[in-house]
Short mmCIF file of C-alpha atoms in Angstrom, two decimals:
data_model
loop_
_atom_site.label_atom_id
_atom_site.label_comp_id
_atom_site.label_asym_id
_atom_site.label_seq_id
_atom_site.Cartn_x
_atom_site.Cartn_y
_atom_site.Cartn_z
CA UNK A 216 51.94 -47.02 52.11
CA UNK A 217 50.67 -46.13 48.67
CA UNK A 218 48.39 -43.11 48.34
CA UNK A 219 44.65 -43.23 47.87
CA UNK A 220 45.12 -41.87 44.36
CA UNK A 221 46.63 -45.24 43.41
CA UNK A 222 43.43 -47.11 44.23
CA UNK A 223 40.86 -48.29 41.74
CA UNK A 224 37.53 -46.48 41.58
CA UNK A 225 35.82 -49.25 43.53
CA UNK A 226 38.59 -49.35 46.14
CA UNK A 227 38.22 -45.56 46.64
CA UNK A 228 34.45 -45.99 47.00
CA UNK A 229 34.97 -48.61 49.70
CA UNK A 230 37.46 -46.37 51.50
CA UNK A 231 34.91 -43.52 51.35
CA UNK A 232 32.34 -45.74 53.04
CA UNK A 233 34.77 -46.87 55.73
CA UNK A 234 35.88 -43.29 56.41
CA UNK A 235 32.27 -42.09 56.58
CA UNK A 236 31.32 -44.84 59.05
CA UNK A 237 34.61 -44.90 60.96
CA UNK A 238 34.70 -48.69 60.56
CA UNK A 239 32.65 -51.18 58.57
CA UNK A 240 32.02 -54.84 57.97
CA UNK A 241 31.86 -56.15 54.42
CA UNK A 242 28.05 -56.04 54.59
CA UNK A 243 28.09 -52.41 55.77
CA UNK A 244 30.52 -51.43 53.03
CA UNK A 245 28.32 -53.20 50.49
CA UNK A 246 25.28 -51.21 51.69
CA UNK A 247 27.15 -47.94 51.21
CA UNK A 248 28.16 -48.56 47.60
CA UNK A 249 26.25 -47.33 44.58
CA UNK A 250 25.67 -50.11 42.05
CA UNK A 251 27.47 -52.58 44.34
CA UNK A 252 29.26 -55.70 43.15
CA UNK A 253 28.73 -59.03 44.89
CA UNK A 254 29.43 -59.59 48.59
CA UNK A 255 32.44 -61.74 47.74
CA UNK A 256 33.85 -59.03 45.45
CA UNK A 257 33.62 -56.44 48.26
CA UNK A 258 35.18 -58.91 50.72
CA UNK A 259 38.05 -59.48 48.27
CA UNK A 260 38.53 -55.74 47.70
CA UNK A 261 38.63 -55.08 51.43
CA UNK A 262 41.24 -57.81 51.87
CA UNK A 263 43.25 -56.22 49.05
CA UNK A 264 42.93 -52.81 50.71
CA UNK A 265 44.25 -54.38 53.89
CA UNK A 266 47.18 -55.94 52.00
CA UNK A 267 47.94 -52.53 50.46
CA UNK A 268 48.07 -51.03 53.96
CA UNK A 269 44.90 -48.91 53.81
CA UNK A 270 42.68 -50.96 56.11
CA UNK A 271 43.14 -53.13 59.19
CA UNK A 272 40.62 -55.44 60.76
CA UNK A 273 39.54 -56.82 64.09
CA UNK A 274 37.26 -59.77 64.69
CA UNK A 275 33.89 -59.16 66.31
CA UNK A 276 31.33 -61.95 66.65
CA UNK A 277 32.89 -63.96 63.79
CA UNK A 278 32.92 -60.94 61.47
CA UNK A 279 35.79 -58.78 60.37
CA UNK A 280 35.34 -55.10 61.18
CA UNK A 281 37.60 -52.95 59.01
CA UNK A 282 38.94 -49.53 59.92
CA UNK A 283 41.25 -47.15 58.06
CA UNK A 284 44.94 -47.14 58.88
CA UNK A 285 45.35 -43.46 57.96
CA UNK A 286 43.42 -40.86 59.94
CA UNK A 287 40.52 -39.14 58.23
CA UNK A 288 42.38 -35.80 58.54
CA UNK A 289 45.52 -37.12 56.83
CA UNK A 290 43.44 -38.72 54.06
CA UNK A 291 41.48 -35.47 53.62
CA UNK A 292 44.69 -33.47 53.36
CA UNK A 293 46.04 -35.83 50.69
CA UNK A 294 42.76 -35.74 48.78
CA UNK A 295 42.70 -31.94 48.87
CA UNK A 296 46.28 -31.78 47.63
CA UNK A 297 45.36 -34.05 44.70
CA UNK A 298 42.31 -31.91 43.83
CA UNK A 299 44.38 -28.73 44.00
CA UNK A 300 47.05 -30.20 41.72
CA UNK A 301 44.62 -31.84 39.30
CA UNK A 302 42.05 -29.08 38.87
CA UNK A 303 43.69 -25.86 40.03
CA UNK A 304 47.34 -26.24 39.10
CA UNK A 305 48.23 -26.33 42.79
CA UNK A 306 46.64 -22.91 43.42
CA UNK A 307 44.77 -22.69 46.71
CA UNK A 308 43.75 -19.15 45.78
CA UNK A 309 42.05 -20.32 42.58
CA UNK A 310 40.29 -23.17 44.39
CA UNK A 311 38.95 -20.89 47.14
CA UNK A 312 37.94 -18.23 44.61
CA UNK A 313 36.08 -20.84 42.58
CA UNK A 314 34.17 -21.98 45.64
CA UNK A 315 33.45 -18.52 47.02
CA UNK A 316 32.17 -17.20 43.67
CA UNK A 317 29.77 -20.12 43.21
CA UNK A 318 26.26 -18.67 43.59
CA UNK A 319 25.08 -21.92 45.21
CA UNK A 320 27.53 -21.50 48.09
CA UNK A 321 25.98 -19.57 50.97
CA UNK A 322 28.28 -18.86 53.90
CA UNK A 323 27.17 -17.30 57.16
CA UNK A 324 28.76 -14.14 58.56
CA UNK A 325 30.47 -16.33 61.17
CA UNK A 326 31.97 -18.57 58.48
CA UNK A 327 33.31 -15.50 56.63
CA UNK A 328 34.81 -14.24 59.90
CA UNK A 329 36.49 -17.60 60.57
CA UNK A 330 37.88 -17.70 57.03
CA UNK A 331 39.21 -14.15 57.37
CA UNK A 332 40.82 -15.06 60.70
CA UNK A 333 42.45 -18.16 59.16
CA UNK A 334 43.81 -16.03 56.30
CA UNK A 335 45.20 -13.46 58.75
CA UNK A 336 46.84 -16.17 60.85
CA UNK A 337 48.38 -17.73 57.73
CA UNK A 338 49.68 -14.32 56.62
CA UNK A 339 51.37 -13.75 60.00
CA UNK A 340 52.86 -17.24 59.94
CA UNK A 341 54.27 -16.63 56.46
CA UNK A 342 55.91 -13.30 57.32
#
């Protein structure tokens, strides 16, 4: 299966809608798109996404309901890896530092504790 990075902008937008909803008909995908193309264009793109191995469908009341082939978690991991490589040279440290030093980001004490615990667990695993 080809990665999500190899999709067109519009194909990625459709995948985002399907992932957000869990599954979607063509009409539902169309509703979720900004500046959407025609219904037939979205139907064609969803068929193409199915041919590429990103979506599968089931029939429900004479409509196709599309769902992602790859789990949301696996897609998220791949997307994060692409962002890290593209914008941070593969550095998780730089990405986290960028986010944590953003004045708009407000974490709770519990979130800081969970992050610290995750870092400690990762350190022990790496030793």
